[in-house]
Coordinates of C-alpha atoms in Angstrom, one line a residue:
Chain A
M1 CA -1.7 4.8 24.7
S2 CA -0.1 3.6 27.9
E3 CA 3.6 4.0 28.5
L4 CA 4.0 0.2 28.4
I5 CA 2.3 0.0 25.0
K6 CA 4.4 2.8 23.7
Q7 CA 7.5 0.9 24.9
I8 CA 6.4 -2.2 23.0
A9 CA 5.8 -0.2 19.8
Y10 CA 9.2 1.4 20.2
C11 CA 10.9 -2.0 20.7
I12 CA 9.3 -3.2 17.5
E13 CA 10.4 -0.1 15.7
R14 CA 14.0 -0.6 16.9
G15 CA 14.0 -4.5 16.6
K16 CA 14.5 -5.1 20.3
V17 CA 13.4 -8.7 20.9
N18 CA 14.4 -9.5 24.5
K19 CA 16.8 -8.5 27.2
M20 CA 19.4 -11.0 26.0
S21 CA 19.4 -9.7 22.4
P22 CA 22.5 -7.6 21.6
F23 CA 20.6 -5.6 19.1
P24 CA 20.3 -2.6 18.9
N25 CA 23.6 -1.6 20.4
D26 CA 22.1 1.3 22.4
M27 CA 19.4 -0.9 24.0
K28 CA 21.6 -3.7 25.4
E29 CA 20.4 -5.1 28.7
Q30 CA 17.0 -3.4 28.3
P31 CA 13.8 -5.5 28.1
G32 CA 12.4 -6.2 24.6
T33 CA 9.0 -7.0 23.2
D34 CA 9.1 -10.5 24.8
E35 CA 9.3 -9.2 28.4
L36 CA 7.2 -6.1 27.8
T37 CA 4.3 -8.1 26.2
K38 CA 4.3 -10.6 29.0
Q39 CA 4.1 -7.7 31.5
A40 CA 1.3 -6.0 29.5
I41 CA -0.8 -9.2 29.6
E42 CA -0.1 -9.7 33.3
E43 CA -1.3 -6.1 33.9
G44 CA -4.5 -6.9 32.1
I45 CA -4.0 -4.8 29.0
G46 CA -6.2 -6.1 26.2
P47 CA -4.6 -8.2 23.4
D48 CA -6.3 -5.9 20.8
V49 CA -4.4 -2.9 22.3
I50 CA -1.1 -4.9 22.2
L51 CA -1.8 -5.7 18.6
E52 CA -2.3 -2.0 17.9
A53 CA 1.3 -1.5 19.3
C54 CA 2.5 -3.9 16.6
N55 CA 0.9 -2.0 13.9
D56 CA 2.2 1.3 15.2
G57 CA 5.8 0.0 15.6
M58 CA 5.9 -1.7 12.2
Q59 CA 4.3 1.4 10.6
K60 CA 7.1 3.6 11.9
V61 CA 10.0 1.2 10.9
G62 CA 8.3 0.7 7.5
D63 CA 8.2 4.5 7.0
K64 CA 11.9 4.7 7.9
F65 CA 12.6 1.9 5.4
G66 CA 10.7 3.9 2.7
R67 CA 12.9 6.9 3.5
N68 CA 16.1 4.8 3.3
E69 CA 16.8 5.5 7.0
V70 CA 16.9 1.8 7.8
F71 CA 17.6 -1.2 5.6
V72 CA 16.6 -4.9 5.3
P73 CA 18.5 -6.1 8.4
E74 CA 16.8 -3.6 10.6
L75 CA 13.5 -4.4 9.1
L76 CA 14.0 -8.1 9.7
M77 CA 14.9 -7.4 13.3
A78 CA 11.7 -5.4 13.7
A79 CA 9.7 -8.2 12.3
K80 CA 11.4 -10.6 14.7
A81 CA 10.5 -8.3 17.6
M82 CA 7.0 -8.2 16.4
N83 CA 6.8 -12.0 16.2
A84 CA 7.9 -12.2 19.8
V85 CA 4.7 -10.2 20.6
M86 CA 2.6 -12.5 18.4
E87 CA 3.9 -15.6 20.3
H88 CA 2.3 -14.2 23.5
L89 CA -0.9 -13.3 21.6
K90 CA -1.4 -16.8 20.0
P91 CA -3.5 -18.1 22.9
F92 CA -5.9 -15.1 22.4
F93 CA -6.3 -16.0 18.7
A94 CA -6.8 -19.6 19.6
A95 CA -9.5 -18.7 22.2
G96 CA -11.3 -16.4 19.8
N97 CA -10.5 -13.2 21.8
L98 CA -8.5 -12.0 18.8
K99 CA -9.6 -12.7 15.3
V100 CA -7.3 -12.8 12.3
K101 CA -8.2 -10.1 9.8
G102 CA -8.2 -12.4 6.9
K103 CA -6.1 -14.9 4.9
F104 CA -3.2 -14.0 2.7
V105 CA -1.8 -16.5 0.2
L106 CA 1.8 -15.7 -0.5
G107 CA 4.5 -17.1 -2.7
T108 CA 7.5 -16.5 -5.1
V109 CA 6.4 -17.2 -8.6
A110 CA 7.5 -20.1 -10.8
G111 CA 11.1 -19.9 -12.0
D112 CA 12.3 -17.9 -9.0
L113 CA 13.9 -19.3 -5.9
H114 CA 14.4 -16.1 -3.9
D115 CA 12.6 -16.0 -0.6
I116 CA 14.1 -13.4 1.8
G117 CA 11.7 -10.6 0.7
K118 CA 8.8 -12.9 0.7
N119 CA 9.6 -14.1 4.2
L120 CA 9.9 -10.5 5.3
V121 CA 6.4 -9.8 3.9
S122 CA 5.1 -12.9 5.6
M123 CA 6.4 -11.9 9.0
V124 CA 5.1 -8.4 8.8
V125 CA 1.7 -9.3 7.5
E126 CA 1.3 -12.0 10.0
G127 CA 2.3 -9.7 12.8
N128 CA -0.4 -7.3 11.7
G129 CA -3.1 -9.9 12.4
W130 CA -3.4 -11.7 9.1
Q131 CA -3.2 -15.5 8.6
V132 CA -0.4 -16.1 6.0
I133 CA -0.5 -19.2 3.8
D134 CA 3.1 -19.3 2.6
L135 CA 3.4 -21.5 -0.5
G136 CA 7.2 -21.1 -0.7
V137 CA 9.3 -20.4 -3.8
D138 CA 9.1 -21.4 -7.5
V139 CA 5.3 -21.7 -7.1
K140 CA 3.4 -22.8 -10.1
T141 CA 0.2 -21.0 -11.1
E142 CA -1.9 -24.1 -10.4
K143 CA -0.7 -24.1 -6.8
F144 CA -1.7 -20.5 -6.3
I145 CA -5.2 -21.2 -7.8
S146 CA -5.7 -24.2 -5.6
A147 CA -4.8 -22.3 -2.5
V148 CA -7.2 -19.4 -3.5
K149 CA -10.0 -21.9 -3.9
E150 CA -9.2 -23.6 -0.6
N151 CA -9.3 -20.2 1.2
P152 CA -12.3 -18.3 0.0
G153 CA -12.0 -14.5 0.6
C154 CA -8.3 -14.6 0.8
A155 CA -5.9 -12.1 -0.9
V156 CA -2.9 -13.1 -2.9
G157 CA 0.7 -11.8 -2.9
L158 CA 3.1 -12.7 -5.6
S159 CA 6.9 -12.1 -5.4
A160 CA 9.7 -12.1 -8.0
L161 CA 13.3 -11.0 -7.8
L162 CA 14.4 -11.9 -11.3
T163 CA 13.5 -9.7 -14.3
T164 CA 12.9 -12.9 -16.3
T165 CA 10.3 -14.3 -13.9
M166 CA 8.1 -11.2 -14.2
A167 CA 6.6 -12.9 -17.3
N168 CA 5.6 -15.8 -15.0
M169 CA 4.1 -13.3 -12.6
E170 CA 2.0 -11.8 -15.3
K171 CA 0.8 -15.2 -16.4
T172 CA -0.1 -16.1 -12.8
V173 CA -2.0 -12.9 -12.3
S174 CA -4.0 -13.5 -15.5
A175 CA -4.7 -17.2 -14.6
I176 CA -5.9 -16.3 -11.0
R177 CA -8.1 -13.5 -12.5
E178 CA -9.7 -15.9 -14.9
E179 CA -10.4 -18.6 -12.3
C180 CA -11.2 -16.3 -9.3
P181 CA -12.1 -12.8 -10.6
S182 CA -12.9 -11.3 -7.3
V183 CA -9.6 -12.1 -5.5
K184 CA -7.4 -9.1 -4.7
I185 CA -3.8 -9.5 -5.9
I186 CA -0.7 -7.6 -4.8
V187 CA 2.7 -7.9 -6.5
G188 CA 6.2 -6.9 -5.4
G189 CA 9.9 -7.5 -5.8
A190 CA 13.0 -5.8 -7.0
P191 CA 12.2 -5.6 -10.7
V192 CA 8.5 -4.8 -10.2
T193 CA 7.2 -1.3 -10.4
M194 CA 3.7 0.3 -10.1
N195 CA 3.5 0.5 -13.9
S196 CA 4.4 -3.1 -14.4
A197 CA 1.9 -4.1 -11.7
K198 CA -0.8 -2.2 -13.5
R199 CA 0.2 -3.7 -16.8
M200 CA -0.1 -7.2 -15.5
G201 CA -3.5 -6.5 -14.0
A202 CA -2.6 -6.7 -10.3
D203 CA -4.7 -4.7 -7.8
G204 CA -1.8 -3.5 -5.8
Y205 CA 2.0 -3.0 -5.7
S206 CA 4.3 -2.3 -2.9
P207 CA 8.0 -1.8 -2.7
D208 CA 8.0 -2.7 1.0
P209 CA 6.2 -5.1 3.4
Q210 CA 4.3 -2.3 5.2
G211 CA 2.7 -1.4 1.9
A212 CA 1.4 -4.9 1.7
V213 CA -0.2 -4.5 5.1
T214 CA -1.8 -1.2 4.1
F215 CA -3.1 -2.8 0.9
L216 CA -4.6 -5.7 2.8
N217 CA -6.2 -3.5 5.4
Q218 CA -7.7 -1.1 2.8
S219 CA -8.6 -3.5 0.0
V220 CA -9.8 -6.7 1.6
S221 CA -13.0 -7.0 3.5
I222 CA -12.2 -8.0 7.1
G223 CA -14.5 -10.7 8.3
Chain B
M1 CA 46.5 -18.5 -6.7
I2 CA 44.4 -19.2 -9.7
N3 CA 45.3 -22.0 -12.1
S4 CA 43.5 -24.1 -14.6
A5 CA 43.7 -27.5 -16.1
A6 CA 42.2 -28.4 -19.5
I7 CA 40.6 -31.7 -20.2
R8 CA 39.0 -32.8 -23.4
V9 CA 35.5 -34.2 -23.4
G10 CA 34.1 -36.8 -25.8
N11 CA 33.5 -34.4 -28.8
G12 CA 37.0 -33.0 -28.5
T13 CA 36.0 -29.7 -27.1
P14 CA 38.6 -28.5 -24.5
V15 CA 37.1 -27.9 -21.1
F16 CA 39.0 -25.7 -18.7
N17 CA 38.4 -26.0 -15.0
V18 CA 39.7 -22.9 -13.1
K19 CA 40.6 -23.1 -9.4
I20 CA 39.5 -20.1 -7.4
D21 CA 40.4 -19.7 -3.8
V22 CA 37.8 -17.7 -1.8
N23 CA 40.6 -15.9 0.0
N24 CA 41.7 -14.4 -3.2
L25 CA 38.4 -12.7 -3.8
K26 CA 39.1 -10.2 -1.0
I27 CA 35.5 -9.6 0.1
S28 CA 35.1 -6.7 2.5
I29 CA 32.4 -5.6 4.9
K30 CA 31.9 -2.6 2.6
D31 CA 31.1 -5.0 -0.3
V32 CA 28.4 -6.7 1.7
C33 CA 27.0 -3.4 3.1
S34 CA 27.0 -1.5 -0.1
R35 CA 23.2 -1.7 -0.3
M36 CA 22.5 -1.2 3.4
S37 CA 23.5 2.4 4.0
N38 CA 22.4 5.8 2.9
G39 CA 25.9 7.1 3.2
T40 CA 25.2 9.2 6.4
Q41 CA 25.0 6.4 9.0
S42 CA 26.6 3.1 9.6
L43 CA 24.9 -0.2 10.5
D44 CA 24.5 -1.3 14.0
A45 CA 27.5 -2.9 15.6
H46 CA 25.5 -6.2 15.9
F47 CA 25.4 -6.6 12.1
Y48 CA 29.1 -6.0 11.7
E49 CA 29.7 -8.8 14.3
I50 CA 27.4 -11.1 12.3
I51 CA 29.3 -10.3 9.0
N52 CA 32.7 -10.9 10.6
E53 CA 31.4 -14.2 11.9
I54 CA 30.2 -15.1 8.4
F55 CA 33.6 -14.1 7.0
A56 CA 35.3 -16.5 9.4
H57 CA 33.5 -19.4 7.9
L58 CA 33.9 -18.6 4.2
S59 CA 36.8 -21.0 3.6
E60 CA 34.6 -23.8 4.9
K61 CA 31.3 -22.8 3.4
C62 CA 32.4 -21.7 -0.1
R63 CA 33.3 -24.4 -2.6
I64 CA 34.0 -22.4 -5.7
R65 CA 33.9 -24.3 -9.0
A66 CA 34.4 -22.5 -12.2
G67 CA 35.2 -23.4 -15.8
Y68 CA 34.7 -22.7 -19.4
V69 CA 34.7 -24.3 -22.9
I70 CA 36.0 -22.6 -26.0
C71 CA 33.6 -22.9 -29.0
P72 CA 33.7 -21.6 -32.5
A73 CA 31.2 -18.7 -33.0
D74 CA 29.3 -17.6 -36.1
F75 CA 27.3 -14.4 -36.1
N76 CA 26.8 -14.1 -39.8
L77 CA 23.3 -15.6 -39.5
T78 CA 21.8 -12.2 -38.9
S79 CA 18.6 -12.7 -41.0
N80 CA 16.7 -14.0 -38.0
R81 CA 19.2 -12.7 -35.4
K82 CA 20.3 -16.2 -34.4
S83 CA 23.8 -17.0 -33.6
K84 CA 25.7 -20.2 -33.7
V85 CA 28.1 -21.3 -30.9
G86 CA 29.6 -24.7 -31.4
N87 CA 26.8 -26.6 -33.1
I88 CA 24.1 -24.8 -31.2
H89 CA 21.9 -22.0 -32.5
F90 CA 21.0 -19.4 -29.9
N91 CA 18.4 -16.7 -29.9
M92 CA 20.5 -14.2 -28.1
G93 CA 18.5 -11.1 -29.3
K94 CA 19.6 -7.9 -30.9
I95 CA 21.6 -6.4 -28.1
V96 CA 23.8 -9.4 -27.2
T97 CA 24.3 -10.3 -30.9
S98 CA 25.4 -6.8 -31.7
Q99 CA 28.0 -6.9 -28.9
L100 CA 29.3 -10.3 -29.9
K101 CA 29.1 -10.0 -33.7
N102 CA 32.9 -9.8 -34.3
A103 CA 33.7 -12.7 -32.1
V104 CA 35.2 -15.7 -33.8
Q105 CA 35.2 -17.9 -30.7
M106 CA 33.1 -17.9 -27.5
A107 CA 34.1 -18.8 -24.0
V108 CA 31.0 -20.4 -22.5
F109 CA 31.5 -20.3 -18.8
A110 CA 29.8 -21.4 -15.5
C111 CA 30.8 -20.6 -12.0
T112 CA 29.3 -21.4 -8.6
I113 CA 30.2 -21.0 -4.9
G114 CA 28.4 -24.3 -4.1
P115 CA 25.3 -25.0 -2.0
D116 CA 26.6 -24.6 1.5
M117 CA 26.0 -20.8 1.8
E118 CA 22.4 -21.0 0.7
N119 CA 21.8 -24.0 3.0
W120 CA 23.4 -22.0 5.9
S121 CA 21.2 -19.0 5.1
R122 CA 18.1 -21.3 5.0
H123 CA 19.0 -23.0 8.3
S124 CA 19.6 -19.6 9.9
M125 CA 16.1 -18.5 8.8
E126 CA 14.6 -21.7 10.2
Q127 CA 16.4 -20.9 13.5
D128 CA 14.6 -17.6 13.6
N129 CA 17.7 -15.5 12.8
P130 CA 16.3 -13.6 9.8
A131 CA 18.9 -10.8 9.8
E132 CA 21.8 -13.3 9.9
S133 CA 20.1 -15.3 7.1
Y134 CA 19.9 -12.2 5.0
L135 CA 23.5 -11.3 5.6
I136 CA 24.7 -14.8 4.7
D137 CA 22.6 -14.6 1.5
R138 CA 24.0 -11.1 0.7
T139 CA 27.6 -12.2 1.3
A140 CA 27.0 -15.3 -0.9
S141 CA 25.7 -13.1 -3.7
V142 CA 28.7 -10.7 -3.5
L143 CA 31.1 -13.7 -3.5
T144 CA 29.5 -15.2 -6.6
E145 CA 29.8 -11.9 -8.5
K146 CA 33.4 -11.6 -7.4
A147 CA 34.2 -15.2 -8.4
V148 CA 32.8 -14.6 -11.9
D149 CA 34.7 -11.3 -12.2
Y150 CA 37.8 -13.3 -11.4
L151 CA 37.0 -16.0 -13.9
H152 CA 36.3 -13.3 -16.5
E153 CA 39.6 -11.7 -15.9
Y154 CA 41.3 -15.1 -16.0
I155 CA 39.8 -15.9 -19.4
G156 CA 40.9 -12.4 -20.6
G157 CA 44.5 -13.1 -19.5
E158 CA 44.5 -16.5 -21.2
M159 CA 43.3 -15.0 -24.5
A160 CA 45.7 -12.1 -24.2
K161 CA 48.5 -14.7 -24.4
Q162 CA 47.2 -15.5 -27.8
N163 CA 46.9 -11.9 -28.8
L164 CA 43.1 -12.2 -28.6
L165 CA 40.6 -9.8 -27.0
I166 CA 37.5 -10.5 -25.0
T167 CA 34.0 -8.8 -24.6
N168 CA 31.7 -8.2 -21.7
R169 CA 30.0 -11.3 -20.4
Y170 CA 26.3 -12.0 -21.2
S171 CA 23.9 -14.4 -19.6
P172 CA 20.5 -15.9 -20.6
G173 CA 17.9 -13.9 -18.8
Y174 CA 19.5 -10.5 -19.3
C175 CA 19.7 -8.0 -22.2
D176 CA 16.7 -9.6 -23.8
W177 CA 18.3 -13.0 -24.1
P178 CA 15.6 -15.5 -23.1
V179 CA 16.4 -17.5 -20.0
S180 CA 15.1 -20.6 -21.7
D181 CA 18.4 -20.6 -23.8
Q182 CA 20.1 -21.7 -20.6
H183 CA 19.3 -25.3 -21.5
L184 CA 21.1 -24.9 -24.8
L185 CA 24.0 -23.2 -23.2
F186 CA 24.4 -26.1 -20.7
S187 CA 24.3 -28.6 -23.6
L188 CA 27.8 -27.2 -24.5
F189 CA 29.2 -28.4 -21.2
P190 CA 30.0 -31.9 -20.0
H191 CA 27.4 -33.5 -17.7
N192 CA 27.3 -32.0 -14.2
F193 CA 29.7 -29.2 -15.1
C194 CA 30.9 -27.5 -12.0
G195 CA 28.2 -29.4 -10.1
I196 CA 25.5 -27.1 -11.5
R197 CA 22.1 -28.5 -12.7
L198 CA 19.1 -26.8 -14.2
N199 CA 15.5 -27.1 -13.2
A200 CA 12.6 -27.1 -15.5
S201 CA 12.4 -23.3 -15.3
A202 CA 16.0 -23.0 -16.4
L203 CA 17.2 -21.9 -13.0
M204 CA 20.6 -23.1 -11.7
H205 CA 21.2 -25.2 -8.6
P206 CA 23.1 -24.2 -6.5
I207 CA 21.3 -20.9 -6.6
K208 CA 24.5 -18.9 -6.3
S209 CA 25.8 -19.7 -9.8
V210 CA 26.3 -17.7 -12.9
S211 CA 26.6 -18.9 -16.5
G212 CA 27.1 -17.1 -19.8
V213 CA 29.3 -16.3 -22.7
I214 CA 32.2 -14.1 -23.4
G215 CA 33.2 -13.2 -27.0
I216 CA 36.7 -13.8 -28.2
G217 CA 38.5 -12.4 -31.3
P218 CA 41.1 -10.0 -32.6
D219 CA 38.4 -7.3 -33.2
V220 CA 36.1 -7.5 -30.2
E221 CA 36.0 -4.9 -27.5
F222 CA 34.8 -4.5 -23.9
K223 CA 32.0 -1.9 -23.9
E224 CA 29.6 -0.2 -21.5
Y225 CA 26.4 -2.2 -21.0
M226 CA 23.7 -0.9 -23.3
C227 CA 20.7 -0.8 -20.9
N228 CA 19.1 2.1 -22.8
R229 CA 18.6 -0.2 -25.8
C230 CA 17.0 -3.1 -23.9
R231 CA 13.2 -3.4 -23.8
I232 CA 13.2 -4.7 -20.2
K233 CA 12.7 -1.4 -18.5
E234 CA 12.5 -2.8 -14.9
C235 CA 15.7 -4.8 -15.0
T236 CA 17.7 -4.7 -11.8
Y237 CA 20.9 -4.2 -13.8
R238 CA 19.4 -1.3 -15.7
R239 CA 18.7 0.4 -12.3
K240 CA 22.3 -0.4 -11.3
H241 CA 23.8 1.0 -14.4
V242 CA 21.8 4.2 -14.5
K243 CA 24.0 7.0 -13.4
N244 CA 23.2 10.0 -11.2
T245 CA 20.5 8.3 -9.2
N246 CA 20.1 8.1 -5.5
T247 CA 17.9 5.0 -5.7
I248 CA 19.0 2.2 -3.4
I249 CA 18.6 -1.1 -5.1
R250 CA 17.1 -3.2 -2.3
G251 CA 17.8 -6.5 -3.9
I252 CA 15.0 -8.3 -2.1
A253 CA 12.1 -10.2 -3.5
L254 CA 8.9 -8.9 -2.0

């Protein structure tokens, strides 16, 4: 891995977006992912290599999050730094030089209006090369099923923050299973645990966005 | 200062509107950051700057509205564990019913900080400022809880003047009380009470709102929450009330 690529990965890990960004405090005035990615492209570094830097940086900050060494604000800044990279990579996706790994239908289940965690997952998953179809919040089961049918081969992510909406999550998982048995489903949110995920018949559970990426990379065939 | 004014609605039930000034809630950076630290390191200075900027706008962005109605309560209908508040039968479940059974009256309350904070948070996310969006949302959640704490304390003070005691507060959706009862609870309020409305899923708009009941009577008491008796094992509040744990409640919807 070249020094420049390592720098991009480090900026993602630290959430350094660009030179103007005041965050993090100890990297003020230093270039961020925006400038470094532009430089990498100009130097002819392949977009696939740059994408790997995204994975590396997000993996590291995700691990820190799992160890309670960083918290939601830092993770959001990391995702923003990664999105700055993705802006530069968009033309490569459009030209077919980079291919999305697959499609991920994501939404907060019916009866729940919380979206910060879902948005965080969306940003991180998208930054790892997946196309995210974000259905928003308070999403009814029928809308999830329609989206799955419109996007063959996709995976589904369901989010809930309220204890009371976990019942809706379970109903949605069952209904998707019935209509589309082969689709992979991952669930998450503050009240959700591995046990409750298993009980409701989901294929995966993750307490953090990076876990959703790992699930997708391992469970969904990339085509 | 807090004060209240009682009005009577069509059926004669007194309705109390309680004025709460956001400046009296005394929110601190520590309150907002309580779930963002492992105790050994502080947040980056950038986040403190954002929080201070948010605090500077609270008077303008928080429009707290709070109030309650006092209804007669009857918990002697234990055969099917239903309770009666005013003329409404609730299905509060075993835990809430057991905590409120000695109540002779019920303060049915609602409180909101209004829609501006959630709109600000959403706008911030749309402007690609996710950390600021999160910190606005977090501040709004803390303020909502503080406003309800204040309302709870106010009701306790009013009842004390009549030599009456109060219980903990309970809300549909918690302690095994179905969230669908929210519609019944709101039927005890005048139309558009505190500017809060319910959607089909029984969720409140503005989002940063709380509703519930507080038992009143000469023989009720304030108790520890009984999370160990609730069948909802994954409840956020159960995790919060479990002692001797190092688990950080992240409070995010993944």
